Tab-separated table of C-alpha atoms and ligand atoms in Angstrom:
chain	number	residue	atom	x	y	z
A	1	UNK	CA	39.510	7.924	-33.188
A	2	UNK	CA	40.555	10.059	-30.224
A	3	UNK	CA	36.994	11.391	-29.739
A	4	UNK	CA	35.650	7.862	-29.938
A	5	UNK	CA	38.106	6.627	-27.305
A	6	UNK	CA	37.209	9.552	-25.034
A	7	UNK	CA	33.486	8.850	-25.443
A	8	UNK	CA	33.961	5.140	-24.770
A	9	UNK	CA	36.030	5.858	-21.652
A	10	UNK	CA	33.405	8.337	-20.456
A	11	UNK	CA	30.637	5.774	-20.895
A	12	UNK	CA	32.739	3.182	-19.060
A	13	UNK	CA	33.279	5.586	-16.163
A	14	UNK	CA	29.558	6.336	-15.907
A	15	UNK	CA	28.813	2.619	-15.968
A	16	UNK	CA	31.384	1.960	-13.245
A	17	UNK	CA	29.894	4.712	-11.057
A	18	UNK	CA	26.548	2.915	-11.255
A	19	UNK	CA	28.209	-0.086	-9.604
A	20	UNK	CA	29.081	1.922	-6.499
A	21	UNK	CA	26.090	1.108	-4.271
A	22	UNK	CA	24.569	1.111	-1.727
A	23	UNK	CA	21.602	-0.821	-3.106
A	24	UNK	CA	18.805	-0.591	-0.571
A	25	UNK	CA	16.343	-2.300	-2.929
A	26	UNK	CA	18.444	-4.645	-5.042
A	27	UNK	CA	17.323	-8.198	-5.731
A	28	UNK	CA	20.993	-8.907	-6.532
A	29	UNK	CA	21.939	-8.493	-2.882
A	30	UNK	CA	19.599	-10.952	-1.131
A	31	UNK	CA	19.288	-11.146	2.656
A	32	UNK	CA	16.808	-14.019	3.008
A	33	UNK	CA	16.316	-17.508	1.585
A	34	UNK	CA	13.494	-16.386	-0.750
A	35	UNK	CA	15.655	-13.586	-2.178
A	36	UNK	CA	18.603	-15.995	-2.554
A	37	UNK	CA	16.543	-18.553	-4.504
A	38	UNK	CA	15.522	-15.862	-6.979
A	39	UNK	CA	19.055	-14.518	-7.191
A	40	UNK	CA	20.564	-17.971	-7.845
A	41	UNK	CA	18.040	-18.651	-10.597
A	42	UNK	CA	18.746	-15.265	-12.142
A	43	UNK	CA	22.502	-15.906	-12.166
A	44	UNK	CA	22.049	-19.375	-13.700
A	45	UNK	CA	19.872	-18.021	-16.535
A	46	UNK	CA	22.135	-15.007	-16.966
A	47	UNK	CA	25.112	-17.151	-18.085
A	48	UNK	CA	23.018	-18.953	-20.731
A	49	UNK	CA	21.913	-15.562	-22.001
A	50	UNK	CA	25.539	-14.417	-22.135
A	51	UNK	CA	26.471	-17.590	-24.064
A	52	UNK	CA	23.659	-17.126	-26.590
A	53	UNK	CA	24.544	-13.452	-26.985
A	54	UNK	CA	28.234	-14.127	-27.645
A	55	UNK	CA	27.577	-16.947	-30.147
A	56	UNK	CA	24.847	-15.100	-32.066
A	57	UNK	CA	26.636	-11.761	-32.184
A	58	UNK	CA	29.983	-13.317	-33.194
A	59	UNK	CA	28.334	-15.241	-36.044
A	60	UNK	CA	26.533	-12.091	-37.116
A	61	UNK	CA	29.715	-10.016	-37.114
A	62	UNK	CA	31.636	-12.762	-38.913
A	63	UNK	CA	29.018	-13.039	-41.672
A	64	UNK	CA	28.645	-9.289	-42.065
A	65	UNK	CA	32.383	-8.794	-42.485
A	66	UNK	CA	33.328	-11.962	-44.360
A	67	UNK	CA	30.467	-11.947	-46.887
A	68	UNK	CA	29.989	-8.231	-47.379
A	69	UNK	CA	29.437	-6.983	-50.928
A	70	UNK	CA	32.693	-6.221	-52.721
A	71	UNK	CA	33.007	-4.622	-56.128
A	72	UNK	CA	33.347	-7.317	-58.760
A	73	UNK	CA	32.669	-10.191	-56.363
A	74	UNK	CA	30.951	-13.180	-58.007
A	75	UNK	CA	27.291	-14.061	-57.353
A	76	UNK	CA	27.241	-16.140	-54.085
A	77	UNK	CA	26.518	-19.829	-54.334
A	78	UNK	CA	22.899	-20.757	-53.464
A	79	UNK	CA	22.355	-23.420	-50.831
A	80	UNK	CA	19.181	-25.122	-49.697
A	81	UNK	CA	18.894	-26.906	-46.359
A	82	UNK	CA	21.559	-28.329	-44.092
A	83	UNK	CA	20.398	-31.256	-41.987
A	84	UNK	CA	23.249	-31.131	-39.514
A	85	UNK	CA	22.883	-27.399	-38.859
A	86	UNK	CA	19.108	-27.623	-38.586
A	87	UNK	CA	19.232	-30.447	-36.065
A	88	UNK	CA	21.892	-28.501	-34.159
A	89	UNK	CA	19.967	-25.259	-33.871
A	90	UNK	CA	16.843	-27.107	-32.803
A	91	UNK	CA	18.535	-29.320	-30.237
A	92	UNK	CA	20.814	-26.773	-28.576
A	93	UNK	CA	18.029	-24.271	-27.736
A	94	UNK	CA	15.789	-27.140	-26.591
A	95	UNK	CA	18.483	-28.322	-24.193
A	96	UNK	CA	19.057	-24.749	-22.971
A	97	UNK	CA	15.319	-24.298	-22.395
A	98	UNK	CA	15.184	-27.510	-20.373
A	99	UNK	CA	18.170	-26.393	-18.305
A	100	UNK	CA	16.347	-23.119	-17.613
A	101	UNK	CA	12.874	-24.573	-17.088
A	102	UNK	CA	13.819	-27.231	-14.541
A	103	UNK	CA	15.375	-24.873	-11.943
A	104	UNK	CA	12.649	-22.294	-12.678
A	105	UNK	CA	9.934	-24.793	-11.741
A	106	UNK	CA	11.923	-25.780	-8.684
A	107	UNK	CA	12.204	-22.113	-7.627
A	108	UNK	CA	8.484	-21.535	-8.180
A	109	UNK	CA	7.682	-24.359	-5.788
A	110	UNK	CA	10.355	-23.379	-3.273
A	111	UNK	CA	9.000	-19.823	-3.083
A	112	UNK	CA	5.269	-20.552	-3.274
A	113	UNK	CA	4.786	-19.270	0.270
A	114	UNK	CA	3.979	-22.536	2.034
A	115	UNK	CA	4.689	-21.617	5.659
A	116	UNK	CA	7.660	-23.538	7.051
A	117	UNK	CA	7.387	-25.308	10.401
A	118	UNK	CA	7.354	-22.846	13.314
A	119	UNK	CA	6.893	-19.778	11.108
A	120	UNK	CA	5.788	-16.509	12.660
A	121	UNK	CA	2.485	-15.619	10.979
A	122	UNK	CA	1.794	-12.013	10.059
A	123	UNK	CA	-1.364	-10.793	8.347
A	124	UNK	CA	-0.479	-8.039	5.900
A	125	UNK	CA	-3.320	-5.838	4.691
A	126	UNK	CA	-2.781	-3.365	1.871
A	127	UNK	CA	-4.681	-0.078	2.015
A	128	UNK	CA	-4.492	2.976	-0.205
A	129	UNK	CA	-1.645	3.912	0.630
A	130	UNK	CA	-0.306	2.162	3.682
A	131	UNK	CA	0.287	-1.307	5.099
A	132	UNK	CA	-1.374	-2.849	8.106
A	133	UNK	CA	0.380	-5.675	9.975
A	134	UNK	CA	-1.335	-7.981	12.461
A	135	UNK	CA	0.567	-10.593	14.438
A	136	UNK	CA	-2.243	-12.932	15.605
A	137	UNK	CA	0.149	-15.020	17.697
A	138	UNK	CA	1.535	-11.974	19.526
A	139	UNK	CA	-1.571	-9.806	19.641
A	140	UNK	CA	0.180	-6.898	17.904
A	141	UNK	CA	-1.223	-4.519	15.292
A	142	UNK	CA	1.033	-2.001	13.624
A	143	UNK	CA	1.540	-0.263	10.291
A	144	UNK	CA	4.121	0.317	7.567
A	145	UNK	CA	7.096	-0.979	9.546
A	146	UNK	CA	7.232	-4.748	9.793
A	147	UNK	CA	9.450	-6.263	12.478
A	148	UNK	CA	10.591	-9.863	12.059
A	149	UNK	CA	13.085	-11.971	13.976
A	150	UNK	CA	16.365	-12.854	12.280
A	151	UNK	CA	16.743	-16.560	11.491
A	152	UNK	CA	13.128	-17.536	12.166
A	153	UNK	CA	10.813	-18.278	9.249
A	154	UNK	CA	8.120	-15.676	8.710
A	155	UNK	CA	4.899	-16.293	6.833
A	156	UNK	CA	3.056	-13.273	5.475
A	157	UNK	CA	-0.619	-13.668	4.598
A	158	UNK	CA	-1.396	-10.918	2.150
A	159	UNK	CA	-4.753	-9.373	1.426
A	160	UNK	CA	-6.168	-5.965	0.528
A	161	UNK	CA	-9.007	-3.792	1.785
A	162	UNK	CA	-9.382	-1.974	-1.522
A	163	UNK	CA	-7.543	-2.175	-4.859
A	164	UNK	CA	-4.738	-4.520	-5.867
A	165	UNK	CA	-1.365	-3.786	-4.282
A	166	UNK	CA	1.832	-5.786	-4.376
A	167	UNK	CA	4.173	-6.482	-1.492
A	168	UNK	CA	7.826	-6.228	-2.381
A	169	UNK	CA	10.892	-6.030	-0.168
A	170	UNK	CA	13.428	-6.881	-2.890
A	171	UNK	CA	16.327	-8.024	-0.705
A	172	UNK	CA	14.098	-10.397	1.273
A	173	UNK	CA	11.705	-11.758	-1.335
A	174	UNK	CA	8.551	-11.200	-3.279
A	175	UNK	CA	6.992	-9.549	-5.073
A	176	UNK	CA	3.466	-10.870	-4.666
A	177	UNK	CA	0.062	-9.384	-5.419
A	178	UNK	CA	-2.151	-8.244	-2.565
A	179	UNK	CA	-5.772	-8.736	-3.601
A	180	UNK	CA	-9.066	-8.157	-1.770
A	181	UNK	CA	-10.963	-11.391	-1.108
A	182	UNK	CA	-7.869	-13.537	-1.583
A	183	UNK	CA	-4.972	-14.570	0.594
A	184	UNK	CA	-1.574	-14.805	-1.038
A	185	UNK	CA	1.508	-15.853	0.846
A	186	UNK	CA	5.154	-14.964	1.116
A	187	UNK	CA	7.429	-16.973	3.391
A	188	UNK	CA	11.047	-16.175	4.066
A	189	UNK	CA	13.752	-16.520	6.673
A	190	UNK	CA	15.904	-13.414	6.938
A	191	UNK	CA	19.569	-14.187	7.482
A	192	UNK	CA	20.962	-10.801	8.457
A	193	UNK	CA	19.706	-8.127	10.834
A	194	UNK	CA	19.030	-4.657	9.469
A	195	UNK	CA	16.416	-2.463	7.842
A	196	UNK	CA	15.189	-3.526	4.424
A	197	UNK	CA	13.256	-1.141	2.226
A	198	UNK	CA	10.375	-2.134	0.049
A	199	UNK	CA	7.329	-0.710	-1.604
A	200	UNK	CA	4.037	-1.386	-3.234
A	201	UNK	CA	4.814	-2.741	-6.698
A	202	UNK	CA	1.371	-2.591	-8.317
A	203	UNK	CA	-0.027	0.761	-9.381
A	204	UNK	CA	-2.793	1.472	-6.892
A	205	UNK	CA	-3.760	5.114	-7.355
A	206	UNK	CA	-2.454	8.617	-6.827
A	207	UNK	CA	-0.039	7.943	-3.976
A	208	UNK	CA	1.184	4.542	-5.146
A	209	UNK	CA	4.743	5.884	-5.279
A	210	UNK	CA	4.435	6.872	-1.615
A	211	UNK	CA	3.319	3.473	-0.402
A	212	UNK	CA	6.663	2.430	1.003
A	213	UNK	CA	7.420	-0.179	3.599
A	214	UNK	CA	10.264	-1.062	5.894
A	215	UNK	CA	11.134	-4.500	7.199
A	216	UNK	CA	13.191	-4.467	10.377
A	217	UNK	CA	14.993	-7.766	10.795
A	218	UNK	CA	15.816	-7.803	14.514
A	219	UNK	CA	18.186	-10.073	16.413
A	220	UNK	CA	16.369	-12.103	19.060
A	221	UNK	CA	16.991	-9.647	21.933
A	222	UNK	CA	15.848	-6.623	19.920
A	223	UNK	CA	12.799	-8.486	18.627
A	224	UNK	CA	11.760	-9.551	22.129
A	225	UNK	CA	12.108	-5.935	23.275
A	226	UNK	CA	10.090	-4.684	20.323
A	227	UNK	CA	7.312	-7.218	21.030
A	228	UNK	CA	7.193	-6.240	24.701
A	229	UNK	CA	7.010	-2.551	23.723
A	230	UNK	CA	4.185	-3.135	21.247
A	231	UNK	CA	2.202	-5.152	23.766
A	232	UNK	CA	2.549	-2.582	26.534
A	233	UNK	CA	-0.466	-0.345	27.157
A	234	UNK	CA	-0.052	3.299	26.139
A	235	UNK	CA	0.470	5.815	28.973
A	236	UNK	CA	-2.754	6.672	30.791
A	237	UNK	CA	-4.062	10.215	30.420
A	238	UNK	CA	-3.355	11.303	34.007
A	239	UNK	CA	0.360	10.477	33.668
A	240	UNK	CA	0.785	12.669	30.575
A	241	UNK	CA	2.692	15.977	30.770
A	242	UNK	CA	0.612	19.096	30.089
A	243	UNK	CA	1.138	19.548	26.350
A	244	UNK	CA	0.683	15.838	25.576
A	245	UNK	CA	-2.417	15.780	27.756
A	246	UNK	CA	-3.876	18.547	25.570
A	247	UNK	CA	-2.929	16.425	22.581
A	248	UNK	CA	-4.844	13.503	24.061
A	249	UNK	CA	-7.868	15.784	24.394
A	250	UNK	CA	-7.517	17.018	20.811
A	251	UNK	CA	-7.257	13.398	19.698
A	252	UNK	CA	-10.526	12.511	21.443
A	253	UNK	CA	-12.364	15.667	20.388
A	254	UNK	CA	-15.478	15.086	18.290
A	255	UNK	CA	-15.027	17.487	15.399
A	256	UNK	CA	-17.398	18.914	12.858
A	257	UNK	CA	-18.033	16.942	10.706
A	258	UNK	CA	-17.580	13.981	13.063
A	259	UNK	CA	-15.746	12.056	10.339
A	260	UNK	CA	-12.878	14.525	10.840
A	261	UNK	CA	-12.254	13.300	14.396
A	262	UNK	CA	-9.031	11.357	14.882
A	263	UNK	CA	-10.936	8.689	16.816
A	264	UNK	CA	-13.239	8.095	13.850
A	265	UNK	CA	-10.361	6.588	11.899
A	266	UNK	CA	-7.594	5.640	14.325
A	267	UNK	CA	-7.163	3.190	17.160
A	268	UNK	CA	-5.166	4.025	20.240
A	269	UNK	CA	-5.601	1.134	22.602
A	270	UNK	CA	-7.905	2.133	25.455
A	271	UNK	CA	-8.762	5.457	23.789
A	272	UNK	CA	-10.439	4.768	20.461
A	273	UNK	CA	-11.195	2.029	17.964
A	274	UNK	CA	-11.238	3.538	14.446
A	275	UNK	CA	-9.938	1.286	11.691
A	276	UNK	CA	-9.834	3.458	8.553
A	277	UNK	CA	-6.286	4.581	9.309
A	278	UNK	CA	-3.200	3.028	10.896
A	279	UNK	CA	-3.271	1.896	14.518
A	280	UNK	CA	-1.473	4.664	16.440
A	281	UNK	CA	-1.081	2.887	19.818
A	282	UNK	CA	2.709	2.857	19.318
A	283	UNK	CA	3.098	5.555	16.667
A	284	UNK	CA	6.070	7.017	18.561
A	285	UNK	CA	8.066	3.814	18.021
A	286	UNK	CA	7.983	4.056	14.226
A	287	UNK	CA	10.761	5.728	12.256
A	288	UNK	CA	8.594	7.230	9.514
A	289	UNK	CA	5.142	8.740	9.068
A	290	UNK	CA	2.561	7.661	6.479
A	291	UNK	CA	4.389	4.734	4.843
A	292	UNK	CA	7.722	6.497	4.590
A	293	UNK	CA	6.363	9.806	3.276
A	294	UNK	CA	7.976	11.767	6.140
A	295	UNK	CA	10.473	11.100	8.927
A	296	UNK	CA	8.855	10.494	12.306
A	297	UNK	CA	10.126	13.683	13.916
A	298	UNK	CA	8.180	16.540	15.506
A	299	UNK	CA	8.563	18.420	12.223
A	300	UNK	CA	7.496	15.429	10.085
A	301	UNK	CA	4.430	14.716	12.215
A	302	UNK	CA	3.416	18.377	12.228
A	303	UNK	CA	3.665	18.562	8.445
A	304	UNK	CA	1.517	15.455	8.132
A	305	UNK	CA	-1.182	16.707	10.509
A	306	UNK	CA	-1.248	20.152	8.897
A	307	UNK	CA	-2.126	18.895	5.423
A	308	UNK	CA	-1.999	15.148	4.635
A	309	UNK	CA	-3.031	15.444	0.948
A	310	UNK	CA	-0.186	17.914	0.404
A	311	UNK	CA	2.273	15.222	1.534
A	312	UNK	CA	0.470	12.324	-0.142
A	313	UNK	CA	-1.812	13.240	-3.042
A	314	UNK	CA	-5.299	11.810	-2.619
A	315	UNK	CA	-4.599	10.823	1.003
A	316	UNK	CA	-7.537	9.126	2.712
A	317	UNK	CA	-6.731	11.228	5.767
A	318	UNK	CA	-8.312	14.594	5.012
A	319	UNK	CA	-6.999	18.036	5.789
A	320	UNK	CA	-8.666	18.633	9.128
A	321	UNK	CA	-7.871	22.326	9.640
A	322	UNK	CA	-6.111	21.905	12.986
A	323	UNK	CA	-4.757	25.021	14.722
A	324	UNK	CA	-0.968	25.229	15.247
A	325	UNK	CA	-1.583	24.817	19.000
A	326	UNK	CA	-3.536	21.619	18.408
A	327	UNK	CA	-0.816	20.330	16.091
A	328	UNK	CA	1.920	20.953	18.688
A	329	UNK	CA	-0.162	19.188	21.346
A	330	UNK	CA	-0.998	16.236	19.093
A	331	UNK	CA	2.668	15.857	18.108
A	332	UNK	CA	3.697	15.787	21.778
A	333	UNK	CA	1.030	13.154	22.449
A	334	UNK	CA	1.874	10.956	19.437
A	335	UNK	CA	5.580	11.032	20.296
A	336	UNK	CA	4.799	9.658	23.761
A	337	UNK	CA	2.931	6.702	22.256
A	338	UNK	CA	6.067	4.599	22.181
B	401	HEC	C1	-11.082	10.076	7.705
B	401	HEC	C2	-10.152	9.276	8.423
B	401	HEC	C3	-9.014	9.909	9.215
B	401	HEC	C4	-9.102	10.919	10.132
B	401	HEC	C5	-10.306	11.711	10.571
B	401	HEC	C6	-7.756	11.068	10.649
B	401	HEC	N1	-6.909	10.206	10.043
B	401	HEC	FE1	-4.961	10.014	10.412
B	401	HEC	N2	-4.791	8.703	8.878
B	401	HEC	C7	-5.835	8.224	8.141
B	401	HEC	C8	-5.312	7.397	7.087
B	401	HEC	C9	-6.132	6.676	6.026
B	401	HEC	C10	-3.918	7.391	7.220
B	401	HEC	C11	-2.899	6.696	6.333
B	401	HEC	C12	-2.515	7.667	5.246
B	401	HEC	C13	-1.441	7.167	4.330
B	401	HEC	O1	-0.374	6.764	4.798
B	401	HEC	O2	-1.664	7.199	3.114
B	401	HEC	C14	-3.632	8.219	8.380
B	401	HEC	C15	-2.341	8.422	8.872
B	401	HEC	C16	-2.078	9.071	10.056
B	401	HEC	C17	-0.791	9.097	10.703
B	401	HEC	C18	0.456	8.382	10.218
B	401	HEC	C19	0.388	6.946	10.686
B	401	HEC	C20	1.561	6.082	10.367
B	401	HEC	O3	1.505	4.891	10.668
B	401	HEC	O4	2.546	6.556	9.802
B	401	HEC	C21	-0.928	9.835	11.835
B	401	HEC	C22	0.156	10.145	12.859
B	401	HEC	C23	-2.298	10.270	11.898
B	401	HEC	N3	-2.968	9.781	10.804
B	401	HEC	C24	-2.829	11.054	12.915
B	401	HEC	C25	-4.131	11.555	12.894
B	401	HEC	C26	-4.637	12.512	13.865
B	401	HEC	C27	-3.862	13.044	15.036
B	401	HEC	C28	-5.926	12.796	13.495
B	401	HEC	C29	-6.880	13.786	14.117
B	401	HEC	C30	-6.436	15.144	14.143
B	401	HEC	C31	-6.218	11.986	12.315
B	401	HEC	N4	-5.118	11.260	11.983
B	401	HEC	C32	-7.425	11.966	11.659
B	401	HEC	C33	-7.159	8.483	8.316
B	401	HEC	C34	-7.643	9.479	9.152
B	402	CU	CU1	-0.293	-0.036	-3.571
């Protein structure tokens, strides 16, 4: 008995520890209307499930104990059919199913992605293994880190350049498949400012687990500043300090093979127009490198440039064989692209 009590207490303690938080990706802690609709529906259904569980398990326990085999007990009486019971256990589940189905349908329609009036449109394009974001209205293209204004509806138009991905920022809303040749939608209005983590939720190849995303919900001042920063032209080459200037040259260098040149795959506004990789015009303003694989620090950038497939298996950015001098110069340049 003592061992059992100790074990039970231990299990309880472990369970309680799991409730400690923080929960950066919990659907149970919504921060937008879409997330709240899902959460409310979940809680509604949860209590029916609890009710069914308690009734079924209590009956089971009662029957097991009360009618267990006892030595010398008489043969139990045989019964056939019970109209009242049968009507009961048909009607009650039917009513429960209706009570679950009605709000489920309602939630499906409420979260179908129809853009609300005045929504900020963002085109989201899934790539192996990063996210591209275009804001047609604002003329901004960025990657992996989505910025949205707090309190204003946002409408994401989701599509893919390659395989099927799925966009999921659990505290805001989703998830929804991201499919080439199709446009799916997610609309939400975020109610609190902050950084919300998310990730690709559909297996999409080797680095699926490293296809993270961050949604920055900015208050109106911060969002306006961010927009202005993203729309500003990058510094011109003649204003760059020495090291960064060498980075700019390394960035523009045509390498052998030419497909290994940064400009073959990346856009920096006014410098190059590659589209196979993320737009780097404002790389320095992001907090992470390669969809959250590394922090956007000098060290993180250098590790990425040294050997991308070592950081993200299968990476579509190859190992280019840069010298350490080139890496230092490129890092200095990229960090100035704020
Ligand atoms: C063959 C195409 C290709 C070439 C060449 C290439 N890249 Fe990339 N690059 C990519 C792709 C694709 C990604 C996204 C990888 C991922 O996150 O999975 C990427 C990611 C990056 C990132 C991270 C971007 C972000 O938003 O986090 C940086 C920085 C970068 N590349 C810099 C460079 C530099 C500097 C060069 C030249 C030395 C270069 N790349 C050459 C395709 C390329
Ligand atoms: Cu994916």
